[in-house]
Amino acid sequence: MDTPKNIDSQETISPLSRTQTNGLTAVIQAGWFPWVVLVSLGCVIACAAAAVGIVVASNNQTVESWAIQPAVLLAILSSIINLAVISALTPGLEVRFWLRAGRGTTLAQLHHIWNARGMGILGAIRAGSESRKVAIVSAVIYIIQFANGPLLQRSTFEVGRSSTSIIQLSLDIAPNIIPGTLNTRVGTNDPEQMDTHRPWIMIAQDLRKNTTITTKNESGYFCDGTCIGAVPGLGITHRCSPPATSYLDYNRSSSDGKPVFGVSARIQAHGEREGGGAYLALTSFYVSDISDSCMATITTERCNITAGLVEYPITVQNTTVTLRRSEILNMTVRQTYNMPGDSPTAPRGTGGGPLSALDKFVHTKIADEAISHARNPGRVYESPKQLTDLFFVANHSAYSEHVRKWCGLKWTSPTEYVLLSLHDFMFRAALQAAAFGELGVNYTSRNNSAQVPIGAMKQTFDVRHEGFELIFRSNERYLAAAIVSIGLAVILLVVLVWGWWKLESPIGFSPLGIAKAFGAPILRDNEDSTPNSTSRPPVVETILQQKGHEEFRLDSSAVGMSTGAHLERRHTATARMERLERKKTVSLVIEREV
């Protein structure tokens, strides 16, 4: 039995004799291609390109538009890149190992090249130039593997931004109202002669309580954010004449008991020149100014109100609907209506229209009148309702000292407030009419005196949607750093595998391939009979085909086994060998006898 030769770790393997290099020269010839490295590098490049595409494509895109978030996709691509890099790193180290072995080196260098895949990097740096180069390249690749994932994921992030778009929204609102829905005439042209119905009472209650108006919590009705638009519905239009002025001398006793503030309304008929029909005449008067001599200026404002189809300026937030009060007085009017129940001469039992409902509302909820009385010193006023108090100028700074003491009674204009209240009433009335179901009656258009169907309750209109949305933003610096690091890894892997064509076939780091290359006794008779064949299998596969069935045993000192274990294993092996010898002896005897 050959005694194993102990080779010092610093002994040089080269130059080699022809006998010694039988195993190595068999692998320093062309005849294979590192497909694993090529496929792995192609995968790395493809994944890097895909990562760039994801980051670029997701920039400024909404989060909702991506079923799988870019960060998740980048994490998947990063894992694939790392797997492909590892797949290419091992063949690169193998190529460096065998090329160095073929040129001649020390056992320490070979060992550290082989061990450069893990914690052996530190030892490889100290062992020599070749192992140091391999160790540094491996260390840089490991660092790139660790860094490329965070860099890619930091290249995209989410931010919030305000968004504006034009969408369509729906609201159930009536374009007109069935006569008699809100009230019915029971007498002459007097608000006292109008019976109100439940919808009218509900509207008055909602106004008094300032109840929030809501729409359906259904797709197409509610607004996720803020929607600003104009919806057509039953309403009113008004035309106001220039204010008129008159005077009242507070110093005269005749001023006692004189009205100084008031709001009233009454239905009147249009003349033939205006096309007939009815309108609601709204009148407001108030003391608007007082001179130092206590001469009061009374301003009178008159507005004529007619019913019609208008475009309400509304804002919808989620399911809450509000009127934009700053735009109500300048609404677009599509057409005006003339309903028989609004006529001042309508007979008893006629169903009231929008104007008669407003007349009743003003008379019972708004109309007020203040009377001035002298009181020593100064003056006071009396009123049956609270509207007078709402517009009374109570601030002392608004009067001079003399006026404040003797005649400090003046008001601001209530006209705009009243008009806004009437528009609010009609908007709620149109919503109530829609809530009562589909309307199938006709009304008379004052514009052309034609019969026009009322139409459906659901109104669909364009709105400007203002919302807050999450979008993806790209960070080009992190993306560039990730791509540069991945590109560096590709270059380093190419450096490792460079020179592969000098190897006839991939031996790898299999112990069988290494053993054959270094002339292990058990594999010495396993020489390829066709060394120049271009289609022969790799060395390791050849060894497994020809020697894979043979049994062998290393000396215990080579594997670090204890003496007891060695004796037990040796006894077992000896018994096996003895059984094989007996079988061979029996076979020879039988052959000789035959």
Coordinates of C-alpha atoms in Angstrom, one line a residue:
M1 CA 0.0 0.0 0.0
D2 CA 1.4 3.4 -1.0
T3 CA 2.2 5.7 1.8
P4 CA 0.5 9.1 1.4
K5 CA 2.9 12.0 0.8
N6 CA 2.6 14.9 3.2
I7 CA 2.8 18.1 1.1
D8 CA 3.7 21.3 2.9
S9 CA 1.1 24.0 2.4
Q10 CA 3.7 26.3 0.8
E11 CA 5.2 23.7 -1.6
T12 CA 5.0 24.8 -5.2
I13 CA 3.0 22.5 -7.6
S14 CA 4.7 23.9 -10.7
P15 CA 6.8 23.3 -12.7
L16 CA 5.3 19.9 -13.2
S17 CA 6.7 16.8 -14.9
R18 CA 4.8 15.1 -17.7
T19 CA 3.9 12.3 -15.4
Q20 CA 2.6 14.6 -12.7
T21 CA 0.5 16.7 -15.0
N22 CA -1.5 13.9 -16.6
G23 CA -4.5 15.1 -14.6
L24 CA -4.1 18.8 -15.0
T25 CA -3.2 18.9 -18.7
A26 CA -6.5 17.1 -19.4
V27 CA -8.4 20.2 -18.4
I28 CA -6.3 23.0 -19.9
Q29 CA -7.7 22.6 -23.4
A30 CA -10.7 24.1 -25.2
G31 CA -14.0 22.3 -25.6
W32 CA -16.8 23.6 -23.3
F33 CA -18.8 26.8 -22.7
P34 CA -19.8 28.3 -19.3
W35 CA -23.6 28.4 -20.0
V36 CA -24.5 28.8 -16.4
V37 CA -22.5 32.0 -16.1
L38 CA -23.9 33.3 -19.4
V39 CA -27.5 32.6 -18.4
S40 CA -27.0 34.0 -14.9
L41 CA -25.4 37.2 -16.2
G42 CA -28.2 37.5 -18.8
C43 CA -30.8 37.1 -16.0
V44 CA -29.0 39.8 -13.9
I45 CA -29.0 42.2 -16.8
A46 CA -32.7 41.5 -17.7
C47 CA -33.8 41.9 -14.1
A48 CA -31.8 45.2 -13.8
A49 CA -33.5 46.5 -17.0
A50 CA -36.9 45.4 -15.6
A51 CA -36.2 47.3 -12.4
V52 CA -35.4 50.4 -14.3
G53 CA -38.6 50.0 -16.3
I54 CA -40.7 49.6 -13.1
V55 CA -39.2 52.6 -11.4
V56 CA -39.6 54.8 -14.5
A57 CA -43.1 53.6 -15.4
S58 CA -44.4 54.0 -11.8
N59 CA -43.2 57.6 -11.4
N60 CA -46.1 59.9 -10.8
Q61 CA -48.6 57.1 -11.1
T62 CA -51.3 56.6 -8.5
V63 CA -50.9 53.8 -6.0
E64 CA -54.3 52.4 -6.9
S65 CA -53.3 51.9 -10.6
W66 CA -50.7 49.3 -9.6
A67 CA -52.1 45.9 -8.5
I68 CA -48.7 44.9 -7.2
Q69 CA -46.7 47.8 -5.7
P70 CA -43.3 48.6 -7.4
A71 CA -41.5 48.0 -4.1
V72 CA -42.7 44.4 -4.0
L73 CA -41.7 43.8 -7.7
L74 CA -38.3 45.3 -7.0
A75 CA -37.8 43.1 -4.0
I76 CA -38.6 40.0 -6.2
L77 CA -36.2 41.2 -8.9
S78 CA -33.5 41.9 -6.2
S79 CA -33.8 38.3 -5.0
I80 CA -33.5 36.9 -8.5
I81 CA -30.5 39.1 -9.1
N82 CA -28.8 37.8 -6.0
L83 CA -29.6 34.2 -6.9
A84 CA -28.2 34.7 -10.4
V85 CA -25.0 36.4 -9.0
I86 CA -24.4 33.4 -6.7
S87 CA -25.0 31.0 -9.6
A88 CA -22.3 32.8 -11.7
L89 CA -19.9 33.4 -8.8
T90 CA -19.2 29.7 -8.1
P91 CA -18.2 28.8 -11.7
G92 CA -16.0 31.9 -11.8
L93 CA -14.2 30.8 -8.7
E94 CA -13.8 27.3 -10.2
V95 CA -12.3 28.8 -13.4
R96 CA -9.8 30.9 -11.4
F97 CA -8.9 27.8 -9.3
W98 CA -8.1 25.5 -12.2
L99 CA -6.4 28.2 -14.3
R100 CA -4.2 29.0 -11.4
A101 CA -3.5 25.4 -10.7
G102 CA -2.5 24.8 -14.3
R103 CA -0.1 27.8 -14.3
G104 CA 1.5 26.6 -11.1
T105 CA 0.9 28.0 -7.6
T106 CA 1.1 27.0 -3.9
L107 CA -1.4 24.8 -2.1
A108 CA -2.2 27.7 0.2
Q109 CA -3.2 29.9 -2.8
L110 CA -5.4 27.1 -4.2
H111 CA -7.0 26.5 -0.8
H112 CA -7.8 30.1 -0.3
I113 CA -9.2 30.5 -3.8
W114 CA -11.4 27.6 -3.1
N115 CA -12.4 29.0 0.3
A116 CA -13.0 32.6 -0.9
R117 CA -16.8 32.0 -1.0
G118 CA -17.3 32.4 2.7
M119 CA -15.5 33.5 5.8
G120 CA -12.2 32.4 4.1
I121 CA -12.0 35.8 2.5
L122 CA -9.8 37.2 5.2
G123 CA -7.3 34.3 4.9
A124 CA -7.3 34.6 1.1
I125 CA -6.3 38.2 1.3
R126 CA -3.1 37.2 3.3
A127 CA -2.3 34.1 1.2
G128 CA -1.0 35.7 -2.1
S129 CA -1.8 38.0 -5.0
E130 CA -4.1 35.6 -6.9
S131 CA -6.1 34.5 -3.9
R132 CA -6.2 38.2 -2.7
K133 CA -7.7 39.3 -6.1
V134 CA -10.3 36.5 -5.9
A135 CA -11.1 37.4 -2.3
I136 CA -11.5 41.1 -3.0
V137 CA -13.7 40.4 -6.0
S138 CA -15.9 38.0 -4.0
A139 CA -16.1 40.5 -1.1
V140 CA -17.2 43.3 -3.4
I141 CA -19.8 41.0 -5.0
Y142 CA -21.2 40.0 -1.6
I143 CA -21.4 43.7 -0.6
I144 CA -23.3 44.4 -3.9
Q145 CA -25.7 41.6 -3.2
F146 CA -26.4 43.1 0.2
A147 CA -26.8 46.6 -1.0
N148 CA -28.8 46.3 -4.3
G149 CA -32.0 45.3 -2.5
P150 CA -32.2 48.4 -0.3
L151 CA -31.0 50.7 -3.1
L152 CA -33.7 49.4 -5.5
Q153 CA -36.4 49.7 -2.9
R154 CA -35.3 53.2 -2.0
S155 CA -35.6 54.2 -5.7
T156 CA -39.4 54.4 -5.4
F157 CA -41.6 55.8 -2.7
E158 CA -45.1 57.1 -2.0
V159 CA -46.1 60.7 -1.6
G160 CA -49.5 62.5 -1.4
R161 CA -50.6 65.2 -3.8
S162 CA -53.7 67.2 -4.6
S163 CA -55.5 66.0 -7.7
T164 CA -58.0 67.7 -9.9
S165 CA -60.1 66.0 -12.6
I166 CA -63.5 66.2 -14.3
I167 CA -65.9 63.4 -13.4
Q168 CA -69.6 62.8 -13.6
L169 CA -71.8 62.8 -10.5
S170 CA -75.5 62.1 -10.0
L171 CA -78.1 63.7 -7.7
D172 CA -81.8 62.9 -7.3
I173 CA -83.3 66.3 -7.7
A174 CA -86.6 67.3 -9.4
P175 CA -86.6 69.7 -12.3
N176 CA -90.2 70.7 -11.3
I177 CA -92.8 69.9 -8.7
I178 CA -96.3 68.5 -8.8
P179 CA -98.9 71.2 -8.0
G180 CA -100.1 70.6 -4.5
T181 CA -97.0 68.8 -3.3
L182 CA -96.2 71.5 -0.8
N183 CA -99.5 73.4 -0.2
T184 CA -103.0 73.8 -1.4
R185 CA -105.0 77.1 -1.8
V186 CA -108.1 77.1 0.4
G187 CA -109.1 80.8 0.0
T188 CA -108.1 84.1 -1.5
N189 CA -104.6 85.3 -2.5
D190 CA -103.5 85.4 1.1
P191 CA -100.8 83.2 2.7
E192 CA -103.2 82.6 5.5
Q193 CA -105.4 80.9 3.0
M194 CA -102.8 78.2 2.1
D195 CA -102.7 74.8 3.7
T196 CA -99.2 73.4 4.0
H197 CA -98.4 69.7 3.6
R198 CA -95.9 67.5 5.2
P199 CA -93.1 68.1 2.7
W200 CA -93.4 71.8 3.3
I201 CA -93.2 71.3 7.0
M202 CA -90.2 69.0 6.7
I203 CA -88.4 71.7 4.6
A204 CA -89.2 74.4 7.1
Q205 CA -87.9 72.2 9.9
D206 CA -84.7 71.4 8.1
L207 CA -84.0 75.0 7.5
R208 CA -84.7 75.9 11.1
K209 CA -82.4 73.2 12.3
N210 CA -79.9 73.7 9.5
T211 CA -80.0 70.0 8.8
T212 CA -77.2 68.7 6.6
I213 CA -78.2 67.7 3.1
T214 CA -76.9 64.3 2.0
T215 CA -76.9 62.2 -1.1
K216 CA -76.9 58.5 -1.6
N217 CA -73.9 56.5 -0.4
E218 CA -73.7 54.8 -3.7
S219 CA -71.1 54.8 -6.5
G220 CA -71.8 57.7 -8.8
Y221 CA -73.5 59.7 -6.1
F222 CA -71.0 60.2 -3.3
C223 CA -67.7 62.0 -3.9
D224 CA -64.4 60.7 -2.6
G225 CA -62.9 64.1 -1.9
T226 CA -64.5 67.4 -2.9
C227 CA -66.6 67.7 -6.1
I228 CA -67.6 71.1 -7.3
G229 CA -70.3 71.5 -10.0
A230 CA -73.7 72.8 -10.9
V231 CA -76.8 70.5 -10.9
P232 CA -80.1 71.5 -12.7
G233 CA -83.2 71.5 -10.5
L234 CA -86.3 73.3 -9.6
G235 CA -85.5 76.8 -8.2
I236 CA -86.2 80.5 -8.5
T237 CA -84.7 83.4 -10.3
H238 CA -84.9 87.0 -9.1
R239 CA -84.6 90.4 -10.5
C240 CA -84.1 93.4 -8.2
S241 CA -84.8 97.0 -8.9
P242 CA -82.4 99.8 -7.8
P243 CA -82.9 100.7 -4.1
A244 CA -85.2 103.7 -3.4
T245 CA -84.7 106.1 -0.5
S246 CA -86.9 108.1 1.8
Y247 CA -86.4 110.0 5.0
L248 CA -87.8 110.0 8.5
D249 CA -87.0 112.8 11.1
Y250 CA -86.6 111.2 14.5
N251 CA -86.9 114.6 16.1
R252 CA -90.6 114.9 15.2
S253 CA -93.2 113.3 17.3
S254 CA -94.9 112.0 14.2
S255 CA -92.0 109.5 13.8
D256 CA -93.4 107.6 16.8
G257 CA -95.0 104.4 15.6
K258 CA -93.5 104.6 12.2
P259 CA -92.0 101.4 10.7
V260 CA -88.2 101.5 10.5
F261 CA -87.5 98.0 9.3
G262 CA -89.5 95.4 7.5
V263 CA -89.6 92.4 5.1
S264 CA -92.7 91.2 3.3
A265 CA -93.7 89.2 0.2
R266 CA -96.9 88.9 -1.9
I267 CA -97.8 87.0 -5.1
Q268 CA -98.7 89.3 -8.0
A269 CA -99.6 88.9 -11.6
H270 CA -97.3 89.9 -14.5
G271 CA -98.8 92.2 -17.0
E272 CA -99.4 91.2 -20.6
R273 CA -96.2 92.9 -21.6
E274 CA -94.2 90.6 -19.3
G275 CA -96.0 87.5 -20.8
G276 CA -98.5 87.0 -18.0
G277 CA -98.1 84.6 -15.2
A278 CA -97.2 85.3 -11.5
Y279 CA -94.3 86.4 -9.5
L280 CA -93.5 86.8 -5.9
A281 CA -92.8 90.4 -5.0
L282 CA -90.3 90.7 -2.1
T283 CA -89.9 94.0 -0.4
S284 CA -87.3 95.0 2.2
F285 CA -86.9 98.4 3.9
Y286 CA -84.7 99.6 6.7
V287 CA -83.1 102.7 8.2
S288 CA -79.7 102.5 6.6
D289 CA -78.1 105.8 7.9
I290 CA -78.7 108.5 10.5
S291 CA -77.3 112.1 10.4
D292 CA -76.1 113.9 13.4
S293 CA -79.4 115.8 13.4
C294 CA -81.2 112.4 13.7
M295 CA -82.5 112.4 10.1
A296 CA -82.9 108.8 9.2
T297 CA -82.4 107.5 5.6
I298 CA -84.8 104.6 4.8
T299 CA -83.7 102.3 2.0
T300 CA -86.3 100.2 0.2
E301 CA -85.3 97.2 -1.9
R302 CA -87.7 95.3 -4.2
C303 CA -87.1 92.0 -6.0
N304 CA -89.4 90.0 -8.3
I305 CA -89.1 86.3 -7.9
T306 CA -90.2 83.7 -10.5
A307 CA -89.9 79.9 -10.6
G308 CA -87.8 78.1 -13.1
L309 CA -85.1 75.5 -13.8
V310 CA -81.8 76.7 -12.5
E311 CA -78.3 75.3 -12.1
Y312 CA -77.5 75.1 -8.4
P313 CA -73.8 75.6 -7.5
I314 CA -73.1 72.7 -5.1
T315 CA -70.2 71.1 -3.4
V316 CA -70.3 67.4 -2.6
Q317 CA -67.9 66.0 0.0
N318 CA -68.4 62.2 0.5
T319 CA -72.2 62.2 0.9
T320 CA -72.6 65.8 2.2
V321 CA -74.1 68.3 -0.3
T322 CA -73.8 72.1 0.3
L323 CA -74.8 75.1 -1.7
R324 CA -72.1 77.6 -2.5
R325 CA -73.8 80.7 -1.1
S326 CA -71.4 83.1 -2.8
E327 CA -72.7 81.9 -6.2
I328 CA -76.4 81.3 -5.5
L329 CA -77.5 84.9 -6.4
N330 CA -75.9 84.6 -9.9
M331 CA -77.1 81.1 -10.9
T332 CA -77.7 80.1 -14.5
V333 CA -81.4 80.0 -15.3
R334 CA -82.3 77.5 -18.0
Q335 CA -86.0 78.4 -18.2
T336 CA -88.8 79.9 -16.1
Y337 CA -92.1 78.2 -15.1
N338 CA -95.6 79.4 -14.7
M339 CA -97.8 77.1 -12.6
P340 CA -101.6 77.7 -12.3
G341 CA -101.4 77.2 -8.5
D342 CA -99.2 80.3 -8.2
S343 CA -101.6 82.6 -9.8
P344 CA -103.2 85.2 -7.4
T345 CA -106.6 84.5 -8.9
A346 CA -106.3 80.7 -8.6
P347 CA -109.6 79.2 -7.4
R348 CA -110.0 77.4 -4.1
G349 CA -108.6 73.9 -4.0
T350 CA -105.9 74.5 -6.5
G351 CA -102.6 72.8 -5.8
G352 CA -100.0 75.4 -5.0
G353 CA -96.8 75.8 -6.9
P354 CA -93.3 76.9 -5.8
L355 CA -94.2 80.6 -5.5
S356 CA -97.2 80.0 -3.2
A357 CA -95.0 77.8 -1.1
L358 CA -92.4 80.5 -0.8
D359 CA -95.1 83.1 0.0
K360 CA -96.3 81.0 2.9
F361 CA -92.7 80.5 4.1
V362 CA -91.9 84.2 4.0
H363 CA -95.1 85.1 5.8
T364 CA -94.7 82.5 8.6
K365 CA -91.0 82.3 9.1
I366 CA -89.3 85.4 7.8
A367 CA -91.6 88.5 7.4
D368 CA -91.0 91.0 10.2
E369 CA -91.6 94.7 10.9
A370 CA -90.1 97.0 13.5
I371 CA -91.8 100.1 14.9
S372 CA -89.8 103.0 16.5
H373 CA -90.9 104.8 19.7
A374 CA -89.4 107.7 21.5
R375 CA -88.1 107.2 25.0
N376 CA -86.4 109.8 27.1
P377 CA -83.6 109.9 26.4
G378 CA -83.3 108.2 23.0
R379 CA -85.5 105.8 20.9
V380 CA -86.4 102.1 21.0
Y381 CA -88.0 99.7 18.5
E382 CA -90.4 96.8 18.8
S383 CA -90.8 93.8 16.4
P384 CA -92.8 90.6 16.6
K385 CA -90.0 88.4 15.2
Q386 CA -86.2 88.0 15.4
L387 CA -85.3 89.1 11.9
T388 CA -85.2 92.7 13.0
D389 CA -82.7 91.9 15.8
L390 CA -80.6 89.9 13.4
F391 CA -79.8 92.9 11.2
F392 CA -79.9 95.7 13.8
V393 CA -76.6 97.6 14.1
A394 CA -75.8 97.3 17.8
N395 CA -72.2 98.3 17.8
H396 CA -71.7 101.7 19.5
S397 CA -68.8 102.5 17.2
A398 CA -71.2 102.7 14.3
Y399 CA -72.8 105.9 15.8
S400 CA -71.7 109.3 16.9
E401 CA -72.1 110.1 20.6
H402 CA -75.1 112.3 20.0
V403 CA -76.8 109.9 17.6
R404 CA -76.2 107.0 19.9
K405 CA -77.8 108.9 22.8
W406 CA -80.9 110.2 21.0
C407 CA -81.7 108.3 17.8
G408 CA -79.2 105.3 17.4
L409 CA -81.5 103.0 15.4
K410 CA -80.3 101.6 12.0
W411 CA -80.0 98.3 10.2
T412 CA -78.1 96.5 7.5
S413 CA -79.9 95.1 4.4
P414 CA -81.8 91.8 4.9
T415 CA -82.5 91.3 1.2
E416 CA -79.5 89.0 0.4
Y417 CA -80.2 86.9 3.5
V418 CA -83.8 86.5 2.5
L419 CA -83.0 85.6 -1.1
L420 CA -80.5 83.0 0.0
S421 CA -83.0 81.5 2.4
L422 CA -85.6 81.3 -0.4
H423 CA -83.0 79.6 -2.7
D424 CA -82.2 77.2 0.1
F425 CA -85.9 76.4 0.6
M426 CA -86.4 75.7 -3.1
F427 CA -83.2 73.5 -3.3
R428 CA -84.6 71.4 -0.4
A429 CA -88.0 71.4 -2.1
A430 CA -86.5 70.0 -5.3
L431 CA -84.7 67.2 -3.3
Q432 CA -88.0 66.5 -1.4
A433 CA -89.9 66.2 -4.7
A434 CA -87.3 63.8 -6.0
A435 CA -87.6 61.7 -2.8
F436 CA -91.4 61.4 -3.4
G437 CA -90.8 59.6 -6.7
E438 CA -91.0 60.0 -10.4
L439 CA -93.0 63.0 -11.6
G440 CA -95.3 62.5 -14.6
V441 CA -97.2 65.8 -14.8
N442 CA -96.7 68.6 -17.2
Y443 CA -96.0 72.3 -16.6
T444 CA -96.3 75.4 -18.7
S445 CA -93.1 77.0 -19.9
R446 CA -93.3 80.7 -19.6
N447 CA -90.7 81.0 -22.3
N448 CA -92.7 79.3 -25.1
S449 CA -96.1 78.4 -23.5
A450 CA -95.5 74.8 -24.5
Q451 CA -96.3 71.6 -22.6
V452 CA -93.0 70.0 -21.5
P453 CA -92.6 66.7 -19.6
I454 CA -91.0 67.1 -16.2
G455 CA -88.5 64.3 -16.7
A456 CA -86.5 62.0 -14.5
M457 CA -85.4 62.7 -11.0
K458 CA -81.8 61.6 -11.4
Q459 CA -79.6 64.4 -12.7
T460 CA -76.1 63.6 -14.0
F461 CA -73.7 66.4 -14.3
D462 CA -70.0 67.2 -14.6
V463 CA -68.0 68.2 -11.5
R464 CA -64.5 69.2 -10.8
H465 CA -63.1 66.6 -8.5
E466 CA -60.5 67.8 -6.0
G467 CA -58.9 65.1 -3.9
F468 CA -55.8 63.8 -2.2
E469 CA -54.2 60.8 -3.7
L470 CA -51.1 58.7 -3.2
I471 CA -48.6 58.5 -6.0
F472 CA -45.3 56.8 -6.6
R473 CA -42.2 59.0 -7.0
S474 CA -38.8 57.8 -8.3
N475 CA -35.5 58.6 -6.8
E476 CA -33.0 58.5 -9.7
R477 CA -30.0 58.7 -7.4
Y478 CA -30.8 55.4 -5.6
L479 CA -31.8 53.8 -8.9
A480 CA -28.5 54.9 -10.5
A481 CA -26.5 53.6 -7.5
A482 CA -28.3 50.2 -7.7
I483 CA -27.8 49.8 -11.5
V484 CA -24.1 50.8 -11.1
S485 CA -23.6 48.3 -8.4
I486 CA -25.3 45.6 -10.4
G487 CA -23.2 46.5 -13.5
L488 CA -20.1 46.3 -11.3
A489 CA -21.1 42.8 -10.2
V490 CA -21.5 41.7 -13.8
I491 CA -18.1 43.1 -14.7
L492 CA -16.4 41.3 -11.7
L493 CA -18.1 38.1 -12.6
V494 CA -16.8 38.3 -16.2
V495 CA -13.3 39.0 -14.7
L496 CA -13.6 35.8 -12.6
V497 CA -14.7 33.6 -15.5
W498 CA -12.3 35.1 -18.0
G499 CA -10.1 32.5 -19.6
W500 CA -12.6 29.7 -19.4
W501 CA -11.8 28.6 -22.9
K502 CA -8.5 27.3 -21.7
L503 CA -10.3 24.6 -19.7
E504 CA -11.4 21.5 -21.7
S505 CA -14.4 20.8 -19.5
P506 CA -16.0 22.1 -16.2
I507 CA -14.4 20.2 -13.3
G508 CA -15.9 22.3 -10.6
F509 CA -15.1 21.9 -6.9
S510 CA -16.1 18.3 -6.7
P511 CA -13.7 16.3 -4.6
L512 CA -13.6 13.7 -7.3
G513 CA -12.5 16.2 -9.9
I514 CA -9.9 17.6 -7.6
A515 CA -8.7 14.1 -6.7
K516 CA -8.3 13.1 -10.3
A517 CA -6.5 16.3 -11.3
F518 CA -4.0 15.8 -8.5
G519 CA -3.4 12.1 -9.4
A520 CA -5.2 10.3 -6.6
P521 CA -4.2 6.5 -6.7
I522 CA -7.8 5.3 -6.8
L523 CA -8.4 7.3 -10.0
R524 CA -5.1 6.9 -11.9
D525 CA -6.4 4.1 -14.1
N526 CA -9.4 6.2 -15.1
E527 CA -7.9 7.9 -18.1
D528 CA -10.1 8.9 -21.0
S529 CA -9.5 6.8 -24.1
T530 CA -10.4 9.7 -26.4
P531 CA -8.8 12.7 -25.0
N532 CA -9.4 14.8 -28.1
S533 CA -13.1 14.1 -28.3
T534 CA -15.1 17.3 -28.3
S535 CA -18.2 15.6 -26.9
R536 CA -16.9 13.8 -23.9
P537 CA -18.7 14.3 -20.6
P538 CA -17.2 16.4 -17.8
V539 CA -14.5 14.9 -15.7
V540 CA -16.6 14.3 -12.7
E541 CA -19.4 12.5 -14.7
T542 CA -16.7 10.3 -16.3
I543 CA -15.3 9.4 -12.9
L544 CA -18.8 8.5 -11.6
Q545 CA -19.6 6.4 -14.6
Q546 CA -16.4 4.4 -14.3
K547 CA -15.5 4.4 -10.6
G548 CA -18.6 5.4 -8.8
H549 CA -19.4 1.8 -7.7
E550 CA -16.0 1.3 -6.0
E551 CA -15.6 1.3 -2.2
F552 CA -12.7 3.0 -0.4
R553 CA -11.6 4.0 3.0
L554 CA -9.5 7.0 4.1
D555 CA -6.9 6.6 6.8
S556 CA -8.3 7.7 10.2
S557 CA -5.7 10.5 10.4
A558 CA -7.0 12.0 7.3
V559 CA -10.5 12.5 8.6
G560 CA -9.7 13.1 12.3
M561 CA -11.3 9.9 13.6
S562 CA -10.5 8.6 17.1
T563 CA -8.6 5.3 17.5
G564 CA -11.6 3.4 18.7
A565 CA -13.7 4.5 15.8
H566 CA -10.8 3.6 13.4
L567 CA -10.5 0.1 14.8
E568 CA -14.2 -0.5 14.5
R569 CA -14.4 0.7 11.0
R570 CA -11.2 -1.2 10.1
H571 CA -12.6 -4.4 11.5
T572 CA -15.7 -3.9 9.5
A573 CA -13.8 -3.3 6.3
T574 CA -11.5 -6.2 7.0
A575 CA -14.4 -8.6 7.4
R576 CA -15.9 -7.3 4.2
M577 CA -12.6 -7.9 2.3
E578 CA -12.3 -11.4 3.7
R579 CA -15.8 -12.3 2.5
L580 CA -14.9 -11.0 -0.9
E581 CA -11.6 -13.1 -0.9
R582 CA -13.6 -16.2 0.0
K583 CA -16.0 -15.6 -2.8
K584 CA -13.2 -15.2 -5.3
T585 CA -11.4 -18.4 -4.0
V586 CA -14.7 -20.5 -4.4
S587 CA -15.2 -19.2 -7.9
L588 CA -11.6 -20.2 -8.9
V589 CA -12.0 -23.7 -7.5
I590 CA -15.2 -24.2 -9.4
E591 CA -13.7 -23.0 -12.6
R592 CA -10.7 -25.4 -12.2
E593 CA -12.9 -28.4 -11.5
V594 CA -15.0 -27.6 -14.5

